[in-house]
mmCIF file of C-alpha atoms in Angstrom:
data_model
loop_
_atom_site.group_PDB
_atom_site.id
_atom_site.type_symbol
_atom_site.label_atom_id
_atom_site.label_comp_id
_atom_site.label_asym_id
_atom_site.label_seq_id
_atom_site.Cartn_x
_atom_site.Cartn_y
_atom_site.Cartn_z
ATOM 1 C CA UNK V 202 0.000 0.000 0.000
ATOM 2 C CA UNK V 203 1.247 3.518 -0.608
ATOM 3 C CA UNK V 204 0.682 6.063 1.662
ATOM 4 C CA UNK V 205 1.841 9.049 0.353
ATOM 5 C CA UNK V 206 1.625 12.958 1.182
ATOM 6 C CA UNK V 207 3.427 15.610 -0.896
ATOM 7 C CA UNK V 208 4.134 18.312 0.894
ATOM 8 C CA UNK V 209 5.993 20.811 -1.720
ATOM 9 C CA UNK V 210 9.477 20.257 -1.120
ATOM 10 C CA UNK V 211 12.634 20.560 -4.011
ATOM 11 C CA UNK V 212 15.978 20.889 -2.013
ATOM 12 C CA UNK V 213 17.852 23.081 -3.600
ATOM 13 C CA UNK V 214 21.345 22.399 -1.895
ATOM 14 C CA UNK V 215 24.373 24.597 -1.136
ATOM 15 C CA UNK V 216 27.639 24.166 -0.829
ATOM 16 C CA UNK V 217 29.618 22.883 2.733
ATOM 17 C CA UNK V 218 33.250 22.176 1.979
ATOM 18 C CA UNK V 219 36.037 22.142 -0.446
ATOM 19 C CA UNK V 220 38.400 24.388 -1.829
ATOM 20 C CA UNK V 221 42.208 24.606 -2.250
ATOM 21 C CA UNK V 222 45.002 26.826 -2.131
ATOM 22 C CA UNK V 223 44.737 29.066 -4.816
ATOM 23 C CA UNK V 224 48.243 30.672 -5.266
ATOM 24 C CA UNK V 225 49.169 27.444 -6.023
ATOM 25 C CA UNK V 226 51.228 27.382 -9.805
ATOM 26 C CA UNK V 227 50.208 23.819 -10.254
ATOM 27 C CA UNK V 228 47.342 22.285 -10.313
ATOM 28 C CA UNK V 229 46.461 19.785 -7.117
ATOM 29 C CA UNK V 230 44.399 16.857 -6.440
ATOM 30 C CA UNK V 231 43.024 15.356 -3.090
ATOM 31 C CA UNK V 232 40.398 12.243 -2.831
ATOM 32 C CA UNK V 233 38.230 10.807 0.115
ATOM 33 C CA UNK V 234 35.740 7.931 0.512
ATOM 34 C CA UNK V 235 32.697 8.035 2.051
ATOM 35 C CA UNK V 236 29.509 5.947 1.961
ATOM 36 C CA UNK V 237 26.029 5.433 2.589
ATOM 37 C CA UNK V 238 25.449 2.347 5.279
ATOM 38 C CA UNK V 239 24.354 -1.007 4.139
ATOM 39 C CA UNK V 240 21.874 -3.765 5.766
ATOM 40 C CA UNK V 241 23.236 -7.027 7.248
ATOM 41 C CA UNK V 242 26.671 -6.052 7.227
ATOM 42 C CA UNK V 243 29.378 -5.644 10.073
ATOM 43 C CA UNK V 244 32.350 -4.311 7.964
ATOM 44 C CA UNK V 245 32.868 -3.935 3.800
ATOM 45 C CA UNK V 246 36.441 -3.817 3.190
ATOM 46 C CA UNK V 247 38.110 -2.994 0.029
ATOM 47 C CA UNK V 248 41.548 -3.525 -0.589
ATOM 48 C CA UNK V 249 42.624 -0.750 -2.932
ATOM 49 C CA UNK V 250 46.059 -1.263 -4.798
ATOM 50 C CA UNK V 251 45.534 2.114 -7.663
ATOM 51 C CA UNK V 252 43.942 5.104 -8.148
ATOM 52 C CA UNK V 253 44.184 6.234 -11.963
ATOM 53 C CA UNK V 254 42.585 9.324 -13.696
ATOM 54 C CA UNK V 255 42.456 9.457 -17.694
ATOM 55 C CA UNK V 256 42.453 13.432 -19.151
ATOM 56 C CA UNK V 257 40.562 13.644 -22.478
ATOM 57 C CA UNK V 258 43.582 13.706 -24.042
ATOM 58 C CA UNK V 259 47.118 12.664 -23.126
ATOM 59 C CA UNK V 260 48.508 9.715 -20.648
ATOM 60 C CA UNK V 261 46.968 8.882 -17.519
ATOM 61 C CA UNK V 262 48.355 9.618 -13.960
ATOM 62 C CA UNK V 263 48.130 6.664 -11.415
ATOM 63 C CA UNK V 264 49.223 6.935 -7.692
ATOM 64 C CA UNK V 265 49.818 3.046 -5.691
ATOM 65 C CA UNK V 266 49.677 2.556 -2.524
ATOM 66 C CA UNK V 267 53.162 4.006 -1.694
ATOM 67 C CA UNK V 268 51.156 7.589 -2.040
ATOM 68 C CA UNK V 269 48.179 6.655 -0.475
ATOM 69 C CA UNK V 270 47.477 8.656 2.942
ATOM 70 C CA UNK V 271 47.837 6.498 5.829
ATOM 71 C CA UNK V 272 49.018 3.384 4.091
ATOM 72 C CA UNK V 273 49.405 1.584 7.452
ATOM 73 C CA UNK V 274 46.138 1.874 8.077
ATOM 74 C CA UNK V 275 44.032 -1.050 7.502
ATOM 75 C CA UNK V 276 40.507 0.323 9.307
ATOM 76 C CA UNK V 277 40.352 -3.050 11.400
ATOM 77 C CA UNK V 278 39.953 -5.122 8.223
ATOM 78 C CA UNK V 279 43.412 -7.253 8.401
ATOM 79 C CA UNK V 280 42.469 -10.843 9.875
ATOM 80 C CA UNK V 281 44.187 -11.495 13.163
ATOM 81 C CA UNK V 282 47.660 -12.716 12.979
ATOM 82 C CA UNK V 283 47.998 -11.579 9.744
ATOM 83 C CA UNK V 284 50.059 -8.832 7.615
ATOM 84 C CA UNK V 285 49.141 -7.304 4.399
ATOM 85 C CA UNK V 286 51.507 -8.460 2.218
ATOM 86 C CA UNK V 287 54.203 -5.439 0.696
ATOM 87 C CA UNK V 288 55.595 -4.870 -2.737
ATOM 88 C CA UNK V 289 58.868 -4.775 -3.888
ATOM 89 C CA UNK V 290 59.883 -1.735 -2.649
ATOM 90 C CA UNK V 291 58.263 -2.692 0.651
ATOM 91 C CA UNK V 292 54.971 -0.669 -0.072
ATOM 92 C CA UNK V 293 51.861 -2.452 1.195
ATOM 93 C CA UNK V 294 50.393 -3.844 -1.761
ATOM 94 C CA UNK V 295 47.106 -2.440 -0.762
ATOM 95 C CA UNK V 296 45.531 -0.037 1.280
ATOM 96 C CA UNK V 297 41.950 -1.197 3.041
ATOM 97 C CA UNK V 298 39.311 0.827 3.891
ATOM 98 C CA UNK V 299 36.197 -0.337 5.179
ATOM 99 C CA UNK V 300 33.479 1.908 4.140
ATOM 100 C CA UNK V 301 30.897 0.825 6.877
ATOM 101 C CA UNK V 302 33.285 3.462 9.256
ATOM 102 C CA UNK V 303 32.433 6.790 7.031
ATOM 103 C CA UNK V 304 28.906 7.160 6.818
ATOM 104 C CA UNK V 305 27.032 10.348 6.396
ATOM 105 C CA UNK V 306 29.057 13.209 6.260
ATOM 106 C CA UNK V 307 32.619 11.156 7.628
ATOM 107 C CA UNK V 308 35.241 10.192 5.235
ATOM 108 C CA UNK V 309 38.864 8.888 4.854
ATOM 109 C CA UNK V 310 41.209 11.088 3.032
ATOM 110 C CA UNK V 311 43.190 8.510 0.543
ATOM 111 C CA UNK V 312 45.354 11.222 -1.502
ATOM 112 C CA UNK V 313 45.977 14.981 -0.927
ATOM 113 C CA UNK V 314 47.788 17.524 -2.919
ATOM 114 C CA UNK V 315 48.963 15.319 -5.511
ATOM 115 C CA UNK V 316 50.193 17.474 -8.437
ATOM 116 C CA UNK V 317 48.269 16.942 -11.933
ATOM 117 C CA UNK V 318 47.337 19.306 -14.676
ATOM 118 C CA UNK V 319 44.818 20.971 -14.939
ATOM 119 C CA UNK V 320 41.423 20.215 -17.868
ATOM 120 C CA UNK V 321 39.049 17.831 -18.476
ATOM 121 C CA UNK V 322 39.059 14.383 -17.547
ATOM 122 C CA UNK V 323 36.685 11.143 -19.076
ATOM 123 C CA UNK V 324 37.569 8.944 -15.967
ATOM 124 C CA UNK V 325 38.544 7.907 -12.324
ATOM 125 C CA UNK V 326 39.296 4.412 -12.078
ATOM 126 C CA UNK V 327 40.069 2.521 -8.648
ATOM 127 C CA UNK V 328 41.594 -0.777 -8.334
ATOM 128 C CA UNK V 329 40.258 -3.174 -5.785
ATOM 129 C CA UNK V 330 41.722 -6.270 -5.688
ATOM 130 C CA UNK V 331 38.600 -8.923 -6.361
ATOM 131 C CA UNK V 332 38.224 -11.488 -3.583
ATOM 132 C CA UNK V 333 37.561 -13.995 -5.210
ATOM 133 C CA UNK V 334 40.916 -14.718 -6.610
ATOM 134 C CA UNK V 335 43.303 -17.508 -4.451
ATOM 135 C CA UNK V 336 46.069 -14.696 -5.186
ATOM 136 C CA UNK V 337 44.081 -12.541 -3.355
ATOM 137 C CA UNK V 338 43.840 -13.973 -0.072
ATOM 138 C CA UNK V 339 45.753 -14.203 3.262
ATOM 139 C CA UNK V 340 46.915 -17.314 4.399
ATOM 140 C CA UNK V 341 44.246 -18.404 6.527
ATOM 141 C CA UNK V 342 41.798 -17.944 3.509
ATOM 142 C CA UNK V 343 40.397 -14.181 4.001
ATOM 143 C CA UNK V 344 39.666 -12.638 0.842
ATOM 144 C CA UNK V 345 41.669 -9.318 0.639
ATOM 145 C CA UNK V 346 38.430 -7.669 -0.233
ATOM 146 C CA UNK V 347 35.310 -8.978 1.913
ATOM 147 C CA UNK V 348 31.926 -8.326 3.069
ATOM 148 C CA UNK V 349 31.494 -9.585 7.135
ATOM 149 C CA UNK V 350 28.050 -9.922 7.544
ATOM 150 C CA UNK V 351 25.799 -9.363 10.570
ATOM 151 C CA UNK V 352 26.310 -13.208 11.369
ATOM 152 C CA UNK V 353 29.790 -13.021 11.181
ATOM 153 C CA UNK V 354 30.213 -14.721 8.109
ATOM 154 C CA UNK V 355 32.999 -13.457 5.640
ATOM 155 C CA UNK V 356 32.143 -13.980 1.897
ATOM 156 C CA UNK V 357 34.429 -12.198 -0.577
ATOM 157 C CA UNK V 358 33.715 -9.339 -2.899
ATOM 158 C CA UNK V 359 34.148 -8.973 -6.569
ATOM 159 C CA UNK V 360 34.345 -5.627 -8.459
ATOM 160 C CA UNK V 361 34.278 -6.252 -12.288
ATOM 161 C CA UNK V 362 36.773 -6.268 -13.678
ATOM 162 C CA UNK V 363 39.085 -5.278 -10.451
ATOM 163 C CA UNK V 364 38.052 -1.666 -10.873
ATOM 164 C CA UNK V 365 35.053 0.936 -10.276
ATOM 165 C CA UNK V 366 35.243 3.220 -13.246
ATOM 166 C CA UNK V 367 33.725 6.624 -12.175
ATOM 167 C CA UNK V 368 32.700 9.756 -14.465
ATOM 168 C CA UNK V 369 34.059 12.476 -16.154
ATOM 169 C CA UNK V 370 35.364 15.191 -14.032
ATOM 170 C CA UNK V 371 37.607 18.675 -14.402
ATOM 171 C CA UNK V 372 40.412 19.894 -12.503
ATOM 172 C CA UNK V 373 40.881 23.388 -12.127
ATOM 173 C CA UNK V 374 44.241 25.691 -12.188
ATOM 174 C CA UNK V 375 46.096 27.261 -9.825
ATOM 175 C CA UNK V 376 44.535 25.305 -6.553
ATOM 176 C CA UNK V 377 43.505 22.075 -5.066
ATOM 177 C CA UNK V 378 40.561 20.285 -6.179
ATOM 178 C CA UNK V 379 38.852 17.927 -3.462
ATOM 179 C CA UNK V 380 36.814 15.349 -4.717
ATOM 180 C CA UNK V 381 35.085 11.903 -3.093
ATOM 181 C CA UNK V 382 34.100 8.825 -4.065
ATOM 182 C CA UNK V 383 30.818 8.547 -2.082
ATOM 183 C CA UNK V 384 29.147 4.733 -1.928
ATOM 184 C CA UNK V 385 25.623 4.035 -1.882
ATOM 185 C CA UNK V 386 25.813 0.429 -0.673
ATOM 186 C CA UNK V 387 22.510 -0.296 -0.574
ATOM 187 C CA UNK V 388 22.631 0.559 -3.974
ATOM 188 C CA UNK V 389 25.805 -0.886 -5.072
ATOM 189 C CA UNK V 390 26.614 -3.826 -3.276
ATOM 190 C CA UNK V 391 24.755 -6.990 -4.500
ATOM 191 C CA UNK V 392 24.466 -10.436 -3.621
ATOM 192 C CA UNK V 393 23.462 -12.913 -6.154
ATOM 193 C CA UNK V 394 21.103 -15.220 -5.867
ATOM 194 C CA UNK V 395 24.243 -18.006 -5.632
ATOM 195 C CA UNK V 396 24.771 -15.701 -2.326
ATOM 196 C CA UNK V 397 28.803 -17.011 -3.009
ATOM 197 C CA UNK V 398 30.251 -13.583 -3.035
ATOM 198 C CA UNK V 399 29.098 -9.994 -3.303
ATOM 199 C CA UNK V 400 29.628 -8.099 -6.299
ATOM 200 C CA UNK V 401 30.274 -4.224 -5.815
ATOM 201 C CA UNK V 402 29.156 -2.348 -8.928
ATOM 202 C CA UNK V 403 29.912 1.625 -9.766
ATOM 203 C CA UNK V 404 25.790 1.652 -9.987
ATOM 204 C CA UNK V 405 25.702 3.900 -6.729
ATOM 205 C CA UNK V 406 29.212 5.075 -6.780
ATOM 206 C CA UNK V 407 29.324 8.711 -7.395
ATOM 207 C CA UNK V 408 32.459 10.857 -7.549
ATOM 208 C CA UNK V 409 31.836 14.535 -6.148
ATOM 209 C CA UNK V 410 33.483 17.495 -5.949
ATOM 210 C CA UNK V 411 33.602 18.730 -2.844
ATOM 211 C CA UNK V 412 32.860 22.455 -3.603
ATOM 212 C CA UNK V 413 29.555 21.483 -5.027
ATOM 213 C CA UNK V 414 28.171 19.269 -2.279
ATOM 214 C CA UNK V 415 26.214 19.164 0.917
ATOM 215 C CA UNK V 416 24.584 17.451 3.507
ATOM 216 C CA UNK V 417 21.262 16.865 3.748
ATOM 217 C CA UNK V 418 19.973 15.169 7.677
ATOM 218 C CA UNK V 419 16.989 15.949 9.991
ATOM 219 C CA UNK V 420 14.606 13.770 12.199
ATOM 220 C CA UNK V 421 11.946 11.646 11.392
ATOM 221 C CA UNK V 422 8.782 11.486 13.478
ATOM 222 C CA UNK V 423 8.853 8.538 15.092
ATOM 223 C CA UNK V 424 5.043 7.727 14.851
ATOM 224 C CA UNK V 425 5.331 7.405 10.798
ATOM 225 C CA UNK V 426 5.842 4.227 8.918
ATOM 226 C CA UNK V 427 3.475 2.439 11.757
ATOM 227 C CA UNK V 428 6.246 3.173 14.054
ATOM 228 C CA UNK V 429 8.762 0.507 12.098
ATOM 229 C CA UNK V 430 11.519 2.621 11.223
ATOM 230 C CA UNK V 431 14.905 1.442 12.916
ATOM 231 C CA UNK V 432 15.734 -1.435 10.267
ATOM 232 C CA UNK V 433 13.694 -0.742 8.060
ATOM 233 C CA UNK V 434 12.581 2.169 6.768
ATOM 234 C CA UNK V 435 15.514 5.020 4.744
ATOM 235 C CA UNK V 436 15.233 7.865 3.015
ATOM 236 C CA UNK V 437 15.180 7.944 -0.369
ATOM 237 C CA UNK V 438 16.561 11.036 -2.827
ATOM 238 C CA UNK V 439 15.084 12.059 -6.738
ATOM 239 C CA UNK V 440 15.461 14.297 -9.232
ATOM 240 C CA UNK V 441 12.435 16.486 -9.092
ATOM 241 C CA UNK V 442 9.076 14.651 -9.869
ATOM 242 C CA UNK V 443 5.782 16.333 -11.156
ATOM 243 C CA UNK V 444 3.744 13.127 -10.315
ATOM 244 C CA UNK V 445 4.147 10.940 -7.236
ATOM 245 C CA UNK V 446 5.796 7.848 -9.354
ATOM 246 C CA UNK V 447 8.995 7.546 -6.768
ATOM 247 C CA UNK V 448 10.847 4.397 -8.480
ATOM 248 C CA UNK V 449 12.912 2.248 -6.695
ATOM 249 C CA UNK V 450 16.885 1.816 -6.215
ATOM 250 C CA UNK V 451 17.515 -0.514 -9.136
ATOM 251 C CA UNK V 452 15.640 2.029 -11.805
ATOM 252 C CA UNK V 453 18.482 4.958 -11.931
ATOM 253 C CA UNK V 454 17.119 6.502 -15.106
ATOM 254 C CA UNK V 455 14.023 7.331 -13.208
ATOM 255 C CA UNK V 456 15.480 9.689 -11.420
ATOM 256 C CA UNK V 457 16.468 7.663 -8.122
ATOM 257 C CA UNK V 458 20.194 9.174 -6.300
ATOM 258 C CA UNK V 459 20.605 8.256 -3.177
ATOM 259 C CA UNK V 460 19.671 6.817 0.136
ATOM 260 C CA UNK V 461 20.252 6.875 3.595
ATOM 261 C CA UNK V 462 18.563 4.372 6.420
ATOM 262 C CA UNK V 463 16.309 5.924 9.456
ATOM 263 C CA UNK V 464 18.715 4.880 12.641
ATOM 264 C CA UNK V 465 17.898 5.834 16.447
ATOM 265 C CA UNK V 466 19.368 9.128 17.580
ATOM 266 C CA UNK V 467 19.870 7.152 20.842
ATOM 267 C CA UNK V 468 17.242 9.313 22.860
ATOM 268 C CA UNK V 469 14.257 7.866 22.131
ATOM 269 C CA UNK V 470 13.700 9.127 18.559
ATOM 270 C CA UNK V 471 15.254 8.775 14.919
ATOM 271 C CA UNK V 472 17.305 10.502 12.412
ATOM 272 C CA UNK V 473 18.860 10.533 8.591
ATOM 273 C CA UNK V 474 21.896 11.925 7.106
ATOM 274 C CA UNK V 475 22.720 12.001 3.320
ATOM 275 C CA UNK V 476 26.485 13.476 2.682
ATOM 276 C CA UNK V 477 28.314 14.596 -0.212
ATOM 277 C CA UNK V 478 24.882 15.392 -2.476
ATOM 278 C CA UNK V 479 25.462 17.437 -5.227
ATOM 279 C CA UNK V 480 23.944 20.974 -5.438
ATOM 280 C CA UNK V 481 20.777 21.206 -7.155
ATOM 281 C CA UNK V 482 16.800 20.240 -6.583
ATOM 282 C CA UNK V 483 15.571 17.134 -5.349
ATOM 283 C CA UNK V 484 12.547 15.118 -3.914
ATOM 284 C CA UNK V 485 13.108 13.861 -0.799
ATOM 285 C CA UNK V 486 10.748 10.560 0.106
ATOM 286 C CA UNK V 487 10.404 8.164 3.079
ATOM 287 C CA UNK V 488 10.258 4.158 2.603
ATOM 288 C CA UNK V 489 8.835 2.518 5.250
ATOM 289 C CA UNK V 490 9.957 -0.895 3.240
ATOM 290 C CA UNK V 491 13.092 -0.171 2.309
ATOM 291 C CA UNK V 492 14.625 -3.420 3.282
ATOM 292 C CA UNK V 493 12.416 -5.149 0.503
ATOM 293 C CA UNK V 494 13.896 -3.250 -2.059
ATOM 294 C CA UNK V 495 16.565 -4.809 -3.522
ATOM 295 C CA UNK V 496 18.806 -3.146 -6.089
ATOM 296 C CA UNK V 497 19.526 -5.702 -8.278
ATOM 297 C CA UNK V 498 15.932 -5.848 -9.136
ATOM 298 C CA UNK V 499 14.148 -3.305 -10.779
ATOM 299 C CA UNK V 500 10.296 -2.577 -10.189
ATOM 300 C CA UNK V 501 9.948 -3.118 -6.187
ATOM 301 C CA UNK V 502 6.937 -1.650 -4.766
ATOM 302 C CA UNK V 503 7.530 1.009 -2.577
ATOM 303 C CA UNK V 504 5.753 1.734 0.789
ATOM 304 C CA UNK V 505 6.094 5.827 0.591
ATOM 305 C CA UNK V 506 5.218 7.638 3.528
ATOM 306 C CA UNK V 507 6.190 11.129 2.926
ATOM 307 C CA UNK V 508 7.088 12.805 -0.108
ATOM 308 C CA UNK V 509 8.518 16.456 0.166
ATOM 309 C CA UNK V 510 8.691 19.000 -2.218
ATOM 310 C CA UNK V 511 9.468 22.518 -3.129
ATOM 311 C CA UNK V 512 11.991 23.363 -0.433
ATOM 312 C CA UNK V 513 15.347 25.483 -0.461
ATOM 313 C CA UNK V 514 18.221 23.700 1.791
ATOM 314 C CA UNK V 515 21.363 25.331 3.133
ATOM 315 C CA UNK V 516 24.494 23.906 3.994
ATOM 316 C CA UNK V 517 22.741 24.063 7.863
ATOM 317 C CA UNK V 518 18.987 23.060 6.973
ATOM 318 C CA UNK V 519 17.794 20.653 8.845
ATOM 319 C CA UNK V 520 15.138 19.051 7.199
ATOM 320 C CA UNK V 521 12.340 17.039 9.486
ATOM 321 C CA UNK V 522 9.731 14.164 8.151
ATOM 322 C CA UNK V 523 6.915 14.583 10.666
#
C-alpha cells in the first residue's frame, strides 16, 4: 500500500566544503571515501592497490599505494595474525578501507595535494583487488576484499573487472581540487542469488566534488511508517518529480540518487543523514519498506510515507519528516 503525502518540497542544496590553495602554480588533487550504510553487514572492506585518472587527451596519472594517505592503516579489516603483504619496494600492496566506518558526512582522506594538470578528464578508475581470486587472499583464507556480515560470516567481494570506473570530471588551475568517491551500498553492493560472493558495482558510486556538495539530515517522526523505522525504513533522494511515481533503487534513469537508512538518535527518537549530495533540486521521500527493495531488481513496490517537495536547503537546513 502507498501512503503518500506531498508536501511541496525541491531541495535546492548549497555548498559545505572544499576548496584549495589558490596561489598554487600547479594544479592539485586530493580524494576521500565516504559511503552510505548497508543492511546485514558488520564491515565492507576494500583492498585498494591504484587510483588512476584518464584526461581527455594525453597519458593517464596513477598513484599506488606508496602515495596513499595512511598506508598503514588497515581500518580493522586485516584478519588477526595476519600482515598485508608489501611490494617490492616494501609498499603495502594495498591499502583497506572499510566503508561501513564513514557514513554520512565522515570520510577517509586517501590522496591529498597530488600534483596533476589541470582540464578535463573522461575517468577515475580505482583498483580493488577482487576477492575472489586464491592470489588474493591471506593465508588463513580471508579474501583481501570482503563483506562480514551481521552473522559473522565473511564472503568475498568482486568488483568487475578489479576496478570501479567513475565519471568524467575537471580539474581546475592554480589550486587544489577535493573530490570523493561517495558509496551508496545499498545501492551498489549486491548479492546474487548463488549468495557465493558480493559483487560491488559503480551503480551507486558517485564521484563529487567537494565544492559542489552538501549534507542533507533531519529527524523523522517517530510515529510514521506504523512506528517501524529502525531497520527498516531510509530515506530515499530524486530528481524532481511532477507526479508521485517515486521508483525504486535498481531504476536509476528514473530519477532515483541516493539513500540513507532511518537509525535511532539514541534518545528515544530517529534521524537521517545524506552526505556529499550534489547541489541542485531534489525530492526527498520516506520508505517505510526499504529493506524489501533490492537493487539488483528493478520494479519493487515502494511503501512511501512522505514525499517532500518545493523546499530550499542550506548547507545548515535541517530538514524534518513529521
Amino acid at each position: 500500500m502507498k501512503r503518500l503525502f506531498l508536501f511541496g518540497l525541491t531541495a535546492a542544496l548549497t555548498a559545505c566544503g572544499g576548496g584549495g590553495d589558490d596561489s598554487a602554480s600547479d594544479a592539485k588533487m586530493s580524494l576521500a571515501f565516504s559511503d552510505a550504510p548497508v543492511d546485514a553487514a558488520k564491515r565492507v572492506c576494500i583492498a585498494v592497490s591504484q587510483v588512476s585518472i584518464h584526461p581527455i587527451s594525453g597519458a593517464e596519472t596513477a598513484w599506488s599505494s606508496k602515495s596513499f594517505l595512511d598506508a598503514s592503516q588497515d581500518d580493522g579489516c586485516t584478519p588477526p595474525g595476519e600482515s598485508i603483504p608489501l611490494n617490492a619496494d616494501s609498499s603495502p600492496r594495498f591499502v583497506y578501507i572499510d566503508l561501513l566506518k564513514y557514513q554520512g558526512s565522515a570520510s577517509r582522506n586517501l590522496l591529498a595535494g597530488q600534483t596533476v594538470s589541470a582540464g578535463e578528464y573522461s575517468q577515475m578508475r580505482l583498483t580493488v583487488l577482487d576477492g575472489r581470486a586464491v592470489t588474493n587472499q591471506f593465508d588463513d583464507g580471508t579474501p583481501y576484499s570482503y563483506v562480514q556480515q551481521d552473522d559473522d560470516t565473511i564472503k568475498p567481494l568482486e568488483v568487475p573487472s578489479s576496478q570501479l570506473k567513475l565519471d568524467a570530471f575537471t580539474i581546475t588551475a592554480g589550486g587544489t581540487s577535493n573530490f570523493t568517491t561517495e558509496f551508496d551500498l545499498r545501492q551498489a553492493l549486491v548479492l546474487p542469488g548463488h549468495e557465493a560472493y558480493y559483487k560491488l558495482k559503480p551503480r551507486g558510486v558517485r564521484l563529487v566534488n567537494n565544492t559542489q556538495v552538501a549534507t542533507l539530515k533531519g529527524r523523522v517522526e517517530g510515529s510514521l511508517c506504523a512506528g517501524a523505522l529502525a531497520d527498516q525504513a531510509a530515506v530515499y533522494l530524486y530528481a524532481p518529480r511532477s507526479d508521485d511515481a517515486y521508483p525504486d533503487m535498481a531504476d536509476t534513469d528514473n530519477g532515483f540518487y541516493a539513500s540513507a537508512p532511518v537509525v535511532s538518535d539514541g534518545a528515544g527518537g530517529y534521524r537521517y543523514e545524506l552526505g556529499f549530495v550534489e547541489l541542485g533540486n531534489y525530492d526527498v521521500a520516506l520508505v517505510c519498506n526499504a529493506t524489501e527493495d533490492d537493487p539488483a531488481v528493478a520494479g519493487d513496490p515502494l511503501d512511501l510515507e512522505r514525499a517532500l517537495k518545493a523546499q530550499t536547503v542550506t548547507a545548515t537546513t535541517t530538514l524534518n519528516l513529521e
